[in-house]
Amino acid sequence: MLQATGNNQLSVMKKQPLAIITGGGSGIGLAIATTFVANDIKTIIIGRDEKKLRASQKKLGKLCEIIVCDLTQLHQIPSLIQQIYSTHGHIDILVNNAGINLKKDFADVTDDDFANIMLTNVQSVFTISRETVKKMLLKKKGVILNISSMASQYGIPKVIAYSASKGAIEAMTRAMAVELSPFGIRINCIAPGFIATDMSAKALENDPERKNKVLSRTPIGHLGEPEDIGTTALFLASEAAKYITGIILPVDGGNSIGF
Ligand code: NAP
């Protein structure tokens, strides 16, 4: 695992850790993967789009493996985790980063829309966490990082299902932390502010009013970069954070406390 060194960098000790990052082929997930491999963590990135995953693997180099899987196919998850565990013998870090958003007026959101967001953003997170925890319990060690959003810190219009899903992720983080920390498994959650990725571009680029609102309540004054989440994830996954569990950490340029 990782430890803080005297010069404030995080370095790897002894055994090379293995991390799984869902949605690691783009945006925030790719930035987390980039930070992990730069710190000598073997990193498996999961997504639906094989072409995207292969392009990211090329950038990340030999410490990166890819697995193509649609995580909404819940029945595939137990064998996916078993296959990773059988191959590597340990799973040290799981980052539940994959997620989808839907911007629509409240009254137009269909039951299928709502269920689809919850399936990707909540149910699949539960299923892959449960399967991974079974393996982590065997070693009495592990780290799980969840990703929520400003949508669970305050009310944002037109993202009802996404807001519900991210609120659930924060509640699950606390519930998992109290139940699993006694067994050596730490669970934390990063709540990104508005980070420059495809997802935020879709939500903000054709909506200048929303973008101005975001920036006007962000004291640091600009969108975050995916790397800001990457370095935070590395810290929370490292031994430097060994006494931290159950927290929701905003990485948001002050957006969540902005006036
Ligand atoms: P992104 O670039 O759209 O990344 C989302 C990733 O999730 C993609 O790599 C996608 O890969 C994967 N994914 C989606 N559905 C999947 C499924 N069914 N199975 C497997 N993989 C799936 O967006 P991002 O901005 O980096 O978002 C990453 C996370 O950060 C999300 O949870 C999001 O809610 C959260 N977040 C983002 C922001 C922001 O400002 N960008 C703010 C707060 C929170 P494939 O297309 O290959 O399936």
mmCIF file of C-alpha atoms and ligand atoms in Angstrom:
data_model
loop_
_atom_site.group_PDB
_atom_site.id
_atom_site.type_symbol
_atom_site.label_atom_id
_atom_site.label_comp_id
_atom_site.label_asym_id
_atom_site.label_seq_id
_atom_site.Cartn_x
_atom_site.Cartn_y
_atom_site.Cartn_z
ATOM 1 C CA MET A 1 0.000 0.000 0.000
ATOM 2 C CA LEU A 2 0.954 3.660 -0.002
ATOM 3 C CA GLN A 3 2.519 5.837 2.606
ATOM 4 C CA ALA A 4 3.352 9.522 2.899
ATOM 5 C CA THR A 5 7.067 10.239 2.504
ATOM 6 C CA GLY A 6 9.055 13.066 3.987
ATOM 7 C CA ASN A 7 8.824 15.193 0.856
ATOM 8 C CA ASN A 8 5.027 15.028 0.910
ATOM 9 C CA GLN A 9 4.736 12.547 -1.926
ATOM 10 C CA LEU A 10 2.881 9.294 -1.617
ATOM 11 C CA SER A 11 4.927 6.240 -2.321
ATOM 12 C CA VAL A 12 4.220 2.553 -2.594
ATOM 13 C CA MET A 13 5.422 0.042 -0.003
ATOM 14 C CA LYS A 14 6.122 -3.650 -0.468
ATOM 15 C CA LYS A 15 3.342 -5.357 -2.438
ATOM 16 C CA GLN A 16 2.041 -3.605 -5.540
ATOM 17 C CA PRO A 17 -1.598 -2.655 -4.898
ATOM 18 C CA LEU A 18 -4.371 -3.481 -7.340
ATOM 19 C CA ALA A 19 -7.104 -0.932 -8.023
ATOM 20 C CA ILE A 20 -10.340 -1.204 -9.970
ATOM 21 C CA ILE A 21 -11.768 2.028 -11.348
ATOM 22 C CA THR A 22 -15.226 1.911 -12.907
ATOM 23 C CA GLY A 23 -15.604 4.401 -15.734
ATOM 24 C CA GLY A 24 -11.810 4.710 -15.790
ATOM 25 C CA GLY A 25 -11.675 5.291 -19.547
ATOM 26 C CA SER A 26 -12.612 8.968 -19.491
ATOM 27 C CA GLY A 27 -12.926 12.164 -17.459
ATOM 28 C CA ILE A 28 -12.511 11.886 -13.716
ATOM 29 C CA GLY A 29 -11.999 8.098 -13.783
ATOM 30 C CA LEU A 30 -9.170 8.424 -16.284
ATOM 31 C CA ALA A 31 -7.532 11.125 -14.160
ATOM 32 C CA ILE A 32 -7.720 8.855 -11.112
ATOM 33 C CA ALA A 33 -6.222 6.005 -13.172
ATOM 34 C CA THR A 34 -3.439 8.304 -14.395
ATOM 35 C CA THR A 35 -2.555 9.289 -10.831
ATOM 36 C CA PHE A 36 -2.684 5.681 -9.636
ATOM 37 C CA VAL A 37 -0.396 4.264 -12.339
ATOM 38 C CA ALA A 38 2.019 7.169 -11.827
ATOM 39 C CA ASN A 39 2.228 5.939 -8.228
ATOM 40 C CA ASP A 40 2.879 2.349 -9.245
ATOM 41 C CA ILE A 41 -0.619 1.023 -8.591
ATOM 42 C CA LYS A 42 -1.777 -1.677 -10.994
ATOM 43 C CA THR A 43 -5.067 -0.326 -12.276
ATOM 44 C CA ILE A 44 -7.985 -2.033 -14.000
ATOM 45 C CA ILE A 45 -10.339 0.338 -15.778
ATOM 46 C CA ILE A 46 -13.883 -0.763 -16.580
ATOM 47 C CA GLY A 47 -16.356 0.700 -19.070
ATOM 48 C CA ARG A 48 -18.724 -0.180 -21.902
ATOM 49 C CA ASP A 49 -16.780 1.401 -24.765
ATOM 50 C CA GLU A 50 -13.861 -0.830 -25.732
ATOM 51 C CA LYS A 51 -12.360 1.711 -28.151
ATOM 52 C CA LYS A 52 -12.271 4.382 -25.455
ATOM 53 C CA LEU A 53 -10.769 1.956 -22.934
ATOM 54 C CA ARG A 54 -8.049 0.867 -25.380
ATOM 55 C CA ALA A 55 -7.117 4.478 -26.159
ATOM 56 C CA SER A 56 -6.840 5.206 -22.430
ATOM 57 C CA GLN A 57 -4.823 2.041 -21.814
ATOM 58 C CA LYS A 58 -2.356 3.207 -24.466
ATOM 59 C CA LYS A 59 -1.862 6.468 -22.553
ATOM 60 C CA LEU A 60 -1.649 4.755 -19.166
ATOM 61 C CA GLY A 61 0.878 2.096 -20.126
ATOM 62 C CA LYS A 62 1.647 -1.362 -18.837
ATOM 63 C CA LEU A 63 0.268 -0.946 -15.334
ATOM 64 C CA CYS A 64 -3.215 -0.556 -16.814
ATOM 65 C CA GLU A 65 -5.587 -3.355 -17.765
ATOM 66 C CA ILE A 66 -9.013 -2.899 -19.300
ATOM 67 C CA ILE A 67 -12.243 -4.815 -18.852
ATOM 68 C CA VAL A 68 -15.245 -4.147 -21.046
ATOM 69 C CA CYS A 69 -18.421 -4.485 -18.984
ATOM 70 C CA ASP A 70 -21.762 -2.748 -18.822
ATOM 71 C CA LEU A 71 -22.208 -2.501 -15.059
ATOM 72 C CA THR A 72 -25.978 -2.320 -15.409
ATOM 73 C CA GLN A 73 -25.760 -6.031 -16.288
ATOM 74 C CA LEU A 74 -25.655 -6.852 -12.596
ATOM 75 C CA HIS A 75 -25.529 -10.616 -13.103
ATOM 76 C CA GLN A 76 -22.098 -10.242 -14.751
ATOM 77 C CA ILE A 77 -20.514 -8.504 -11.753
ATOM 78 C CA PRO A 78 -19.846 -11.509 -9.446
ATOM 79 C CA SER A 79 -17.893 -13.355 -12.160
ATOM 80 C CA LEU A 80 -16.093 -10.130 -13.144
ATOM 81 C CA ILE A 81 -14.783 -9.664 -9.602
ATOM 82 C CA GLN A 82 -14.034 -13.368 -9.182
ATOM 83 C CA GLN A 83 -12.009 -13.308 -12.406
ATOM 84 C CA ILE A 84 -9.972 -10.296 -11.227
ATOM 85 C CA TYR A 85 -9.378 -11.879 -7.821
ATOM 86 C CA SER A 86 -8.394 -15.255 -9.270
ATOM 87 C CA THR A 87 -5.907 -13.583 -11.620
ATOM 88 C CA HIS A 88 -4.315 -11.141 -9.159
ATOM 89 C CA GLY A 89 -4.927 -12.715 -5.756
ATOM 90 C CA HIS A 90 -5.982 -9.452 -4.136
ATOM 91 C CA ILE A 91 -8.103 -6.340 -4.724
ATOM 92 C CA ASP A 92 -6.884 -3.395 -2.651
ATOM 93 C CA ILE A 93 -8.821 -0.407 -3.978
ATOM 94 C CA LEU A 94 -12.217 -0.021 -5.654
ATOM 95 C CA VAL A 95 -13.205 3.365 -7.065
ATOM 96 C CA ASN A 96 -16.913 3.538 -7.880
ATOM 97 C CA ASN A 97 -16.659 6.344 -10.411
ATOM 98 C CA ALA A 98 -18.880 5.277 -13.354
ATOM 99 C CA GLY A 99 -21.991 7.389 -13.535
ATOM 100 C CA ILE A 100 -24.506 8.959 -15.857
ATOM 101 C CA ASN A 101 -26.499 12.173 -15.666
ATOM 102 C CA LEU A 102 -29.832 13.244 -17.133
ATOM 103 C CA LYS A 103 -30.883 16.878 -17.405
ATOM 104 C CA LYS A 104 -34.638 17.119 -17.886
ATOM 105 C CA ASP A 105 -37.556 19.067 -16.406
ATOM 106 C CA PHE A 106 -38.913 17.288 -13.338
ATOM 107 C CA ALA A 107 -42.347 16.598 -14.871
ATOM 108 C CA ASP A 108 -40.823 15.064 -18.013
ATOM 109 C CA VAL A 109 -38.653 12.460 -16.262
ATOM 110 C CA THR A 110 -40.133 9.032 -16.959
ATOM 111 C CA ASP A 111 -40.062 6.093 -14.569
ATOM 112 C CA ASP A 112 -37.615 4.404 -16.929
ATOM 113 C CA ASP A 113 -35.358 7.494 -16.923
ATOM 114 C CA PHE A 114 -35.313 7.492 -13.128
ATOM 115 C CA ALA A 115 -34.757 3.746 -12.837
ATOM 116 C CA ASN A 116 -31.971 3.823 -15.395
ATOM 117 C CA ILE A 117 -30.006 6.456 -13.484
ATOM 118 C CA MET A 118 -30.501 4.595 -10.217
ATOM 119 C CA LEU A 119 -29.409 1.313 -11.804
ATOM 120 C CA THR A 120 -26.115 2.773 -13.055
ATOM 121 C CA ASN A 121 -25.323 5.200 -10.252
ATOM 122 C CA VAL A 122 -26.555 3.257 -7.197
ATOM 123 C CA GLN A 123 -27.511 -0.379 -7.747
ATOM 124 C CA SER A 124 -24.377 -1.302 -9.724
ATOM 125 C CA VAL A 125 -22.241 0.455 -7.099
ATOM 126 C CA PHE A 126 -23.836 -1.703 -4.429
ATOM 127 C CA THR A 127 -23.356 -4.919 -6.400
ATOM 128 C CA ILE A 128 -19.710 -4.360 -7.339
ATOM 129 C CA SER A 129 -18.937 -3.147 -3.802
ATOM 130 C CA ARG A 130 -20.553 -6.227 -2.249
ATOM 131 C CA GLU A 131 -18.604 -8.591 -4.467
ATOM 132 C CA THR A 132 -15.338 -6.710 -3.869
ATOM 133 C CA VAL A 133 -15.912 -6.524 -0.123
ATOM 134 C CA LYS A 134 -16.225 -10.334 -0.021
ATOM 135 C CA LYS A 135 -12.645 -10.482 -1.341
ATOM 136 C CA MET A 136 -11.352 -7.635 0.857
ATOM 137 C CA LEU A 137 -12.773 -9.367 3.952
ATOM 138 C CA LEU A 138 -10.511 -12.345 3.220
ATOM 139 C CA LYS A 139 -7.485 -10.028 3.607
ATOM 140 C CA LYS A 140 -9.021 -7.771 6.299
ATOM 141 C CA LYS A 141 -7.869 -4.814 4.208
ATOM 142 C CA GLY A 142 -9.208 -2.585 1.488
ATOM 143 C CA VAL A 143 -10.285 0.865 0.402
ATOM 144 C CA ILE A 144 -13.468 1.824 -1.409
ATOM 145 C CA LEU A 145 -13.971 5.302 -2.826
ATOM 146 C CA ASN A 146 -17.369 6.493 -3.988
ATOM 147 C CA ILE A 147 -18.044 9.577 -6.063
ATOM 148 C CA SER A 148 -21.023 11.811 -5.283
ATOM 149 C CA SER A 149 -21.667 15.371 -6.481
ATOM 150 C CA MET A 150 -22.727 18.879 -5.520
ATOM 151 C CA ALA A 151 -26.219 17.589 -6.392
ATOM 152 C CA SER A 152 -26.221 15.888 -2.989
ATOM 153 C CA GLN A 153 -24.929 18.981 -1.147
ATOM 154 C CA TYR A 154 -27.693 21.380 -2.247
ATOM 155 C CA GLY A 155 -30.671 21.469 -4.622
ATOM 156 C CA ILE A 156 -29.978 21.686 -8.355
ATOM 157 C CA PRO A 157 -32.976 21.916 -10.720
ATOM 158 C CA LYS A 158 -33.569 19.516 -13.647
ATOM 159 C CA VAL A 159 -31.445 16.636 -12.294
ATOM 160 C CA ILE A 160 -33.901 14.851 -10.006
ATOM 161 C CA ALA A 161 -32.758 11.272 -10.596
ATOM 162 C CA TYR A 162 -29.081 12.171 -10.537
ATOM 163 C CA SER A 163 -29.575 14.067 -7.245
ATOM 164 C CA ALA A 164 -31.394 11.107 -5.686
ATOM 165 C CA SER A 165 -28.623 8.770 -6.836
ATOM 166 C CA LYS A 166 -25.816 10.900 -5.418
ATOM 167 C CA GLY A 167 -27.651 11.341 -2.099
ATOM 168 C CA ALA A 168 -27.895 7.552 -1.931
ATOM 169 C CA ILE A 169 -24.159 7.211 -2.573
ATOM 170 C CA GLU A 170 -23.353 9.446 0.395
ATOM 171 C CA ALA A 171 -25.734 7.528 2.695
ATOM 172 C CA MET A 172 -24.253 4.221 1.497
ATOM 173 C CA THR A 173 -20.742 5.533 2.177
ATOM 174 C CA ARG A 174 -21.580 6.148 5.837
ATOM 175 C CA ALA A 175 -23.472 2.860 6.253
ATOM 176 C CA MET A 176 -20.642 0.870 4.650
ATOM 177 C CA ALA A 177 -18.012 2.684 6.706
ATOM 178 C CA VAL A 178 -19.596 1.850 10.056
ATOM 179 C CA GLU A 179 -20.158 -1.777 9.108
ATOM 180 C CA LEU A 180 -16.889 -2.514 7.310
ATOM 181 C CA SER A 181 -14.231 -0.329 8.969
ATOM 182 C CA PRO A 182 -13.965 -2.745 11.931
ATOM 183 C CA PHE A 183 -12.795 -5.322 9.364
ATOM 184 C CA GLY A 184 -10.016 -3.143 7.923
ATOM 185 C CA ILE A 185 -11.993 -1.777 4.979
ATOM 186 C CA ARG A 186 -12.164 2.016 4.736
ATOM 187 C CA ILE A 187 -14.964 3.633 2.731
ATOM 188 C CA ASN A 188 -14.874 7.297 1.738
ATOM 189 C CA CYS A 189 -16.603 9.493 -0.790
ATOM 190 C CA ILE A 190 -15.374 12.395 -2.890
ATOM 191 C CA ALA A 191 -17.979 15.027 -3.777
ATOM 192 C CA PRO A 192 -16.557 16.750 -6.855
ATOM 193 C CA GLY A 193 -17.637 20.262 -7.642
ATOM 194 C CA PHE A 194 -17.909 21.235 -11.296
ATOM 195 C CA ILE A 195 -15.013 19.515 -13.035
ATOM 196 C CA ALA A 196 -14.183 20.030 -16.724
ATOM 197 C CA THR A 197 -15.229 16.722 -18.370
ATOM 198 C CA ASP A 198 -17.636 15.614 -21.123
ATOM 199 C CA MET A 199 -20.364 15.204 -18.515
ATOM 200 C CA SER A 200 -20.118 18.764 -17.172
ATOM 201 C CA ALA A 201 -19.717 20.152 -20.710
ATOM 202 C CA LYS A 202 -23.069 18.578 -21.622
ATOM 203 C CA ALA A 203 -24.694 20.089 -18.557
ATOM 204 C CA LEU A 204 -23.144 23.575 -18.810
ATOM 205 C CA GLU A 205 -22.017 24.473 -22.323
ATOM 206 C CA ASN A 206 -25.473 25.174 -23.782
ATOM 207 C CA ASP A 207 -26.718 26.746 -20.582
ATOM 208 C CA PRO A 208 -24.735 29.955 -19.933
ATOM 209 C CA GLU A 209 -27.058 30.924 -17.082
ATOM 210 C CA ARG A 210 -26.247 27.689 -15.238
ATOM 211 C CA LYS A 211 -22.536 28.027 -15.966
ATOM 212 C CA ASN A 212 -22.506 31.613 -14.617
ATOM 213 C CA LYS A 213 -24.360 30.474 -11.535
ATOM 214 C CA VAL A 214 -21.809 27.698 -10.956
ATOM 215 C CA LEU A 215 -18.845 30.038 -11.328
ATOM 216 C CA SER A 216 -20.386 32.863 -9.301
ATOM 217 C CA ARG A 217 -20.686 30.579 -6.256
ATOM 218 C CA THR A 218 -17.260 28.978 -6.684
ATOM 219 C CA PRO A 219 -14.788 31.063 -4.648
ATOM 220 C CA ILE A 220 -11.784 29.642 -6.534
ATOM 221 C CA GLY A 221 -13.426 31.067 -9.665
ATOM 222 C CA HIS A 222 -13.035 28.324 -12.269
ATOM 223 C CA LEU A 223 -14.033 24.730 -12.972
ATOM 224 C CA GLY A 224 -11.905 22.012 -11.434
ATOM 225 C CA GLU A 225 -9.640 19.726 -13.429
ATOM 226 C CA PRO A 226 -10.045 15.931 -13.372
ATOM 227 C CA GLU A 227 -6.527 15.758 -11.855
ATOM 228 C CA ASP A 228 -7.871 17.507 -8.749
ATOM 229 C CA ILE A 229 -10.002 14.440 -8.102
ATOM 230 C CA GLY A 230 -7.136 12.093 -9.074
ATOM 231 C CA THR A 231 -4.787 13.416 -6.410
ATOM 232 C CA THR A 232 -7.550 13.375 -3.786
ATOM 233 C CA ALA A 233 -8.377 9.770 -4.619
ATOM 234 C CA LEU A 234 -4.716 8.816 -4.297
ATOM 235 C CA PHE A 235 -4.552 10.423 -0.861
ATOM 236 C CA LEU A 236 -7.735 8.725 0.379
ATOM 237 C CA ALA A 237 -6.557 5.355 -0.979
ATOM 238 C CA SER A 238 -3.155 5.703 0.653
ATOM 239 C CA GLU A 239 -1.856 4.774 4.086
ATOM 240 C CA ALA A 240 -1.589 8.535 4.721
ATOM 241 C CA ALA A 241 -5.394 8.398 5.110
ATOM 242 C CA LYS A 242 -5.406 5.273 7.301
ATOM 243 C CA TYR A 243 -7.502 6.940 10.037
ATOM 244 C CA ILE A 244 -10.059 8.410 7.613
ATOM 245 C CA THR A 245 -13.304 6.542 6.962
ATOM 246 C CA GLY A 246 -16.897 7.494 6.258
ATOM 247 C CA ILE A 247 -16.191 11.025 5.091
ATOM 248 C CA ILE A 248 -17.727 12.942 2.209
ATOM 249 C CA LEU A 249 -14.918 15.189 0.975
ATOM 250 C CA PRO A 250 -15.918 18.064 -1.304
ATOM 251 C CA VAL A 251 -13.279 18.866 -3.932
ATOM 252 C CA ASP A 252 -15.100 21.814 -5.369
ATOM 253 C CA GLY A 253 -13.172 25.080 -5.293
ATOM 254 C CA GLY A 254 -15.466 26.087 -2.409
ATOM 255 C CA ASN A 255 -18.648 25.637 -4.482
ATOM 256 C CA SER A 256 -20.512 23.852 -1.684
ATOM 257 C CA ILE A 257 -19.892 26.696 0.771
ATOM 258 C CA GLY A 258 -20.134 29.482 -1.829
ATOM 259 C CA PHE A 259 -22.554 32.387 -1.381
HETATM 260 P P1 NAP B 1 -17.709 10.853 -17.987
HETATM 261 O O1 NAP B 1 -16.481 11.280 -18.676
HETATM 262 O O2 NAP B 1 -19.016 10.794 -18.747
HETATM 263 O O3 NAP B 1 -17.395 9.434 -17.327
HETATM 264 C C1 NAP B 1 -18.358 8.522 -16.940
HETATM 265 C C2 NAP B 1 -17.749 7.133 -17.092
HETATM 266 O O4 NAP B 1 -18.685 6.175 -16.624
HETATM 267 C C3 NAP B 1 -17.429 6.804 -18.536
HETATM 268 O O5 NAP B 1 -16.064 6.421 -18.630
HETATM 269 C C4 NAP B 1 -18.356 5.638 -18.877
HETATM 270 O O6 NAP B 1 -17.651 4.706 -19.679
HETATM 271 C C5 NAP B 1 -18.655 5.053 -17.503
HETATM 272 N N1 NAP B 1 -19.955 4.394 -17.475
HETATM 273 C C6 NAP B 1 -21.183 4.968 -17.569
HETATM 274 N N2 NAP B 1 -22.135 4.028 -17.530
HETATM 275 C C7 NAP B 1 -21.504 2.831 -17.395
HETATM 276 C C8 NAP B 1 -21.947 1.498 -17.318
HETATM 277 N N3 NAP B 1 -23.249 1.167 -17.374
HETATM 278 N N4 NAP B 1 -21.022 0.525 -17.196
HETATM 279 C C9 NAP B 1 -19.692 0.808 -17.157
HETATM 280 N N5 NAP B 1 -19.230 2.065 -17.236
HETATM 281 C C10 NAP B 1 -20.125 3.060 -17.349
HETATM 282 O O7 NAP B 1 -18.062 11.760 -16.724
HETATM 283 P P2 NAP B 1 -17.182 12.306 -15.496
HETATM 284 O O8 NAP B 1 -17.506 13.732 -15.401
HETATM 285 O O9 NAP B 1 -15.791 11.854 -15.575
HETATM 286 O O10 NAP B 1 -17.927 11.564 -14.285
HETATM 287 C C11 NAP B 1 -17.325 10.583 -13.473
HETATM 288 C C12 NAP B 1 -18.057 10.533 -12.140
HETATM 289 O O11 NAP B 1 -17.919 11.780 -11.492
HETATM 290 C C13 NAP B 1 -19.563 10.270 -12.263
HETATM 291 O O12 NAP B 1 -19.985 9.434 -11.205
HETATM 292 C C14 NAP B 1 -20.162 11.646 -12.083
HETATM 293 O O13 NAP B 1 -21.469 11.601 -11.586
HETATM 294 C C15 NAP B 1 -19.194 12.253 -11.097
HETATM 295 N N6 NAP B 1 -19.178 13.716 -11.058
HETATM 296 C C16 NAP B 1 -18.749 14.456 -12.127
HETATM 297 C C17 NAP B 1 -18.732 15.846 -12.008
HETATM 298 C C18 NAP B 1 -18.240 16.750 -13.118
HETATM 299 O O14 NAP B 1 -18.327 17.978 -12.963
HETATM 300 N N7 NAP B 1 -17.702 16.232 -14.202
HETATM 301 C C19 NAP B 1 -19.190 16.456 -10.848
HETATM 302 C C20 NAP B 1 -19.633 15.665 -9.811
HETATM 303 C C21 NAP B 1 -19.621 14.300 -9.913
HETATM 304 P P3 NAP B 1 -18.299 4.027 -20.996
HETATM 305 O O15 NAP B 1 -18.889 5.129 -21.801
HETATM 306 O O16 NAP B 1 -17.119 3.348 -21.631
HETATM 307 O O17 NAP B 1 -19.284 3.066 -20.490
#
